[in-house]
């Protein structure tokens, strides 16, 4: 072996010292295949990482030839971070990820080959359920609609069949349903999770060249958590690694807890048979104190499990308790009090070192609410829950439509947000009746748009006339029958009962019920008649987001979508930082100094402690190489060319050799916050190079009207540099109504060229530049494309920015025609409704609209920095002793918002001011710190004009928008198209552990989500029958299901390093609860508290 020769290279020498003899044997193994059986806390990740480092540093393996397959993306990230510490930039060349991500990458390289669609997307679970629902409708199964549980069960059956883990074949009807489901996904160029694995298997099994190339690329394959792989993943491993290849596998069948989603705990045994590996067992536990480890092993023994020898090497006994309560309310109160006591005893214990684990999501949701009410910083780790938030779903749907315009489920999400529930349900019903996509249902409704509008107008006239005059329900119904003798007359293209006629169920009821049924049908008409307008809005929004993509990063795009999906002023902070005197110039000077690598020392003479807070605030918006140049004054020796950023009173100045800038207009700390806001807002750049175009036509019907004038203005760097304008001769006369609008007569166009040649020159002038037009996405641009098609010209494919959509977003409910905007902004306009004049007017209006949009984005930026800004302002104003002068309205609003965040669950800023302990008594020191904290909180509340009873106080720190945006930056390094695809892939395969450990807060998570994690202190909640073990496991005829529940408890217990508390209640969710049968196996390791 390499270790037996000369001196080992760095970084290997220090790594080798971390290994015990058995780990060292595994890492240095010369065997082609190695199976490492590693119990909890035995250093399996360290062993796996060291194996990779050994292969690169000692064995001389190319990092690009090493593939490491992990169970979660979080585990992959942790492994990469550890590898980077030892291998530096070389670590990035190792491929580390889950089986699904590896297969996704493989299929991306094979897109368009065989069964793999080109430019495919990954269908997440809601999209899969929607496709299966459509397949069900198309086949007309049993004349009924399936519920979600039934659909999930079918998806599970399909997956089990493909993975080869089901002994029962699909029935002919299920097979037909599965085929239709797959066809619908393929129509949208989408793959589901099982497709990623199964299509990869198919390609590798049928394409010998691909198999050979894949094996040649990945000469070393390492697999973590091998006991959690399923049959299909094992088949993939067999394809990737021939017997003559090299593999290194880590497993622990005592931690196999995923049989419910197909994991096969017998795969390690199959691996032994197929590869004849060297088998090593790691038996020294470096995580769990003796009492905890013994208790966890006792649980396994009580179930008859073969328990491997595990020895704790941590030192100390640790703590293992069982607490019983009458109710879940008492349980939550205990948790809050006990966590506080633990922190008081050990000031080094962070909130994030503590976890509360449970078997069911409902327990976590209840505890989150109760513990937040107790002002405990908690974070509920539930990845899909974040993506299930209505606002986040709309943002993700917009991203998906930007990527794939035919994404039916994404379109459904956006329409559901714009229609009321009954109208949306009708739309889905119409689509289901046709057994078709939502788009087909939309087209079916829109084809009858004229009758729909007529019926709506008749309904509204009836409401304000005969209906309003009716004396009672009976009279109202009589008037309704007179006005609508055949219902609303929409049966030709819509379902009569659902849309317009009196439902049969109400016909025999009382007059009031029948009237309410008819009124509900009328309101659905009103909603459905908005569909054309809603679709136009979606089309315009997507066009605006596509325009200018070349200079935009993914973070900027996502922030703009949040702005587009926001209600007016939602999430905006008061005031525009760009309006503060001198602040933009100061920002420019600071950015230039940091770009040149000059040190900047921030000082706050009135309260030096505030400087550290403000430095951390600013660093949050800086690139790492800039952040290291910004320091609090006194933190380091100042180089000769250092600048000083000084905050004092109502002034912020930047001074030093060759630099002098000053800003004012707000207290110093809030000026620093505004500086941060302005910096973050600068990420959003306006569209500076584009072409404004306009058409004048013979009518409003975009499918039939003719164009009589085209014009365009080319804008570069915000200035007009060229223009194009010409009249066109239509085939027929110009209607007088059209002439009345634009003033163009038949005589004016008599000598004009026909559309063909003129249009060719116009399209050449447009080129491939981004286009701007008012209502262009739904009027001018479709007409332009129709005209090009009719003339046999290449269709324009420019991105189109619709200024009408932007105006409606910024000024909802106001007049937003071009003439309205010209008047609002005081734009000087030439002859209105002539194409060139309108283009020039729109160019000026568009500049103002973009400026307003950027100001709105600035106002939405920086919320995450409010807490340190408020605390720094509090200190600079005298702190608890002197609250300082009253603030003007905008500054007061900022300070109040900052105080709310300071006191929010998960905020650690106040801990920065914790006084040093004046006593050796840990408990007394903890009580003193708690009392000081309460005094500080009271002073902050008083300064902000709040009380402890203020609504939404002490709740979650980060909004759903902030939590989602935190996921984006890692994808910003790619070009936008690539980063968007990668981000959507990430979201489709998103898992709860990807969120774990996001901040210093007590972690609330399910036991399954905690797999692979460890915490200093763990509270395990729900040790009751029908909870742990669960209801279905107790009633299953398969004893393996109950055994897996026992292993689940073992996994949960071994997450705790030094302290583990088990809890049970006599009543949970209103039901009496018996103690879990698993508790019997713990005696005498643990005693239940009285």
PDB file of N, CA and C in Angstrom, residues 136-165:
ATOM      1  N   UNK A 136     -56.397   9.660 -16.025  1.00  0.00           N
ATOM      2  CA  UNK A 136     -57.608   9.039 -15.467  1.00  0.00           C
ATOM      3  C   UNK A 136     -58.846   9.551 -16.207  1.00  0.00           C
ATOM      4  N   UNK A 137     -58.920  10.855 -16.405  1.00  0.00           N
ATOM      5  CA  UNK A 137     -60.074  11.450 -17.078  1.00  0.00           C
ATOM      6  C   UNK A 137     -60.173  10.987 -18.522  1.00  0.00           C
ATOM      7  N   UNK A 138     -59.048  10.905 -19.206  1.00  0.00           N
ATOM      8  CA  UNK A 138     -59.082  10.495 -20.609  1.00  0.00           C
ATOM      9  C   UNK A 138     -59.584   9.066 -20.772  1.00  0.00           C
ATOM     10  N   UNK A 139     -59.249   8.237 -19.791  1.00  0.00           N
ATOM     11  CA  UNK A 139     -59.693   6.849 -19.868  1.00  0.00           C
ATOM     12  C   UNK A 139     -61.091   6.662 -19.304  1.00  0.00           C
ATOM     13  N   UNK A 140     -61.636   7.708 -18.656  1.00  0.00           N
ATOM     14  CA  UNK A 140     -62.994   7.647 -18.122  1.00  0.00           C
ATOM     15  C   UNK A 140     -63.186   6.550 -17.100  1.00  0.00           C
ATOM     16  N   UNK A 141     -62.230   6.390 -16.207  1.00  0.00           N
ATOM     17  CA  UNK A 141     -62.271   5.266 -15.269  1.00  0.00           C
ATOM     18  C   UNK A 141     -63.453   5.368 -14.313  1.00  0.00           C
ATOM     19  N   UNK A 142     -64.342   4.414 -14.380  1.00  0.00           N
ATOM     20  CA  UNK A 142     -65.450   4.222 -13.430  1.00  0.00           C
ATOM     21  C   UNK A 142     -66.342   5.449 -13.298  1.00  0.00           C
ATOM     22  N   UNK A 143     -66.202   6.397 -14.236  1.00  0.00           N
ATOM     23  CA  UNK A 143     -67.047   7.583 -14.200  1.00  0.00           C
ATOM     24  C   UNK A 143     -66.924   8.413 -12.945  1.00  0.00           C
ATOM     25  N   UNK A 144     -65.773   8.373 -12.283  1.00  0.00           N
ATOM     26  CA  UNK A 144     -65.614   9.137 -11.047  1.00  0.00           C
ATOM     27  C   UNK A 144     -64.245   9.795 -11.025  1.00  0.00           C
ATOM     28  N   UNK A 145     -64.097  10.758 -10.120  1.00  0.00           N
ATOM     29  CA  UNK A 145     -62.829  11.446  -9.972  1.00  0.00           C
ATOM     30  C   UNK A 145     -62.027  10.816  -8.838  1.00  0.00           C
ATOM     31  N   UNK A 146     -60.714  10.595  -9.039  1.00  0.00           N
ATOM     32  CA  UNK A 146     -59.907   9.980  -7.983  1.00  0.00           C
ATOM     33  C   UNK A 146     -59.529  11.019  -6.932  1.00  0.00           C
ATOM     34  N   UNK A 147     -59.314  10.568  -5.699  1.00  0.00           N
ATOM     35  CA  UNK A 147     -58.796  11.495  -4.705  1.00  0.00           C
ATOM     36  C   UNK A 147     -57.270  11.430  -4.730  1.00  0.00           C
ATOM     37  N   UNK A 148     -56.652  12.381  -4.027  1.00  0.00           N
ATOM     38  CA  UNK A 148     -55.202  12.504  -4.102  1.00  0.00           C
ATOM     39  C   UNK A 148     -54.495  11.269  -3.543  1.00  0.00           C
ATOM     40  N   UNK A 149     -55.057  10.678  -2.481  1.00  0.00           N
ATOM     41  CA  UNK A 149     -54.416   9.505  -1.898  1.00  0.00           C
ATOM     42  C   UNK A 149     -54.389   8.355  -2.888  1.00  0.00           C
ATOM     43  N   UNK A 150     -55.477   8.200  -3.646  1.00  0.00           N
ATOM     44  CA  UNK A 150     -55.530   7.130  -4.634  1.00  0.00           C
ATOM     45  C   UNK A 150     -54.500   7.362  -5.736  1.00  0.00           C
ATOM     46  N   UNK A 151     -54.362   8.625  -6.160  1.00  0.00           N
ATOM     47  CA  UNK A 151     -53.379   8.947  -7.186  1.00  0.00           C
ATOM     48  C   UNK A 151     -51.957   8.699  -6.692  1.00  0.00           C
ATOM     49  N   UNK A 152     -51.686   9.079  -5.446  1.00  0.00           N
ATOM     50  CA  UNK A 152     -50.349   8.831  -4.887  1.00  0.00           C
ATOM     51  C   UNK A 152     -50.056   7.334  -4.826  1.00  0.00           C
ATOM     52  N   UNK A 153     -51.080   6.561  -4.458  1.00  0.00           N
ATOM     53  CA  UNK A 153     -50.899   5.123  -4.406  1.00  0.00           C
ATOM     54  C   UNK A 153     -50.553   4.546  -5.771  1.00  0.00           C
ATOM     55  N   UNK A 154     -51.219   5.060  -6.817  1.00  0.00           N
ATOM     56  CA  UNK A 154     -50.929   4.585  -8.171  1.00  0.00           C
ATOM     57  C   UNK A 154     -49.515   4.964  -8.595  1.00  0.00           C
ATOM     58  N   UNK A 155     -49.094   6.173  -8.268  1.00  0.00           N
ATOM     59  CA  UNK A 155     -47.720   6.568  -8.597  1.00  0.00           C
ATOM     60  C   UNK A 155     -46.723   5.641  -7.911  1.00  0.00           C
ATOM     61  N   UNK A 156     -47.025   5.289  -6.660  1.00  0.00           N
ATOM     62  CA  UNK A 156     -46.163   4.358  -5.940  1.00  0.00           C
ATOM     63  C   UNK A 156     -46.109   2.998  -6.618  1.00  0.00           C
ATOM     64  N   UNK A 157     -47.268   2.522  -7.094  1.00  0.00           N
ATOM     65  CA  UNK A 157     -47.305   1.234  -7.792  1.00  0.00           C
ATOM     66  C   UNK A 157     -46.478   1.292  -9.075  1.00  0.00           C
ATOM     67  N   UNK A 158     -46.633   2.390  -9.824  1.00  0.00           N
ATOM     68  CA  UNK A 158     -45.874   2.531 -11.068  1.00  0.00           C
ATOM     69  C   UNK A 158     -44.372   2.503 -10.780  1.00  0.00           C
ATOM     70  N   UNK A 159     -43.969   3.258  -9.747  1.00  0.00           N
ATOM     71  CA  UNK A 159     -42.556   3.315  -9.403  1.00  0.00           C
ATOM     72  C   UNK A 159     -42.025   1.970  -8.962  1.00  0.00           C
ATOM     73  N   UNK A 160     -42.825   1.255  -8.140  1.00  0.00           N
ATOM     74  CA  UNK A 160     -42.396  -0.059  -7.664  1.00  0.00           C
ATOM     75  C   UNK A 160     -42.232  -1.026  -8.830  1.00  0.00           C
ATOM     76  N   UNK A 161     -43.126  -0.928  -9.806  1.00  0.00           N
ATOM     77  CA  UNK A 161     -43.057  -1.817 -10.954  1.00  0.00           C
ATOM     78  C   UNK A 161     -41.791  -1.559 -11.766  1.00  0.00           C
ATOM     79  N   UNK A 162     -41.484  -0.290 -11.991  1.00  0.00           N
ATOM     80  CA  UNK A 162     -40.301   0.035 -12.787  1.00  0.00           C
ATOM     81  C   UNK A 162     -39.016  -0.325 -12.062  1.00  0.00           C
ATOM     82  N   UNK A 163     -39.031  -0.157 -10.729  1.00  0.00           N
ATOM     83  CA  UNK A 163     -37.826  -0.441  -9.953  1.00  0.00           C
ATOM     84  C   UNK A 163     -37.638  -1.929  -9.725  1.00  0.00           C
ATOM     85  N   UNK A 164     -38.635  -2.734 -10.085  1.00  0.00           N
ATOM     86  CA  UNK A 164     -38.527  -4.166  -9.890  1.00  0.00           C
ATOM     87  C   UNK A 164     -38.698  -4.590  -8.456  1.00  0.00           C
ATOM     88  N   UNK A 165     -39.404  -3.751  -7.670  1.00  0.00           N
ATOM     89  CA  UNK A 165     -39.574  -4.100  -6.261  1.00  0.00           C
ATOM     90  C   UNK A 165     -41.005  -4.535  -5.950  1.00  0.00           C
TER      91      UNK A 165
END
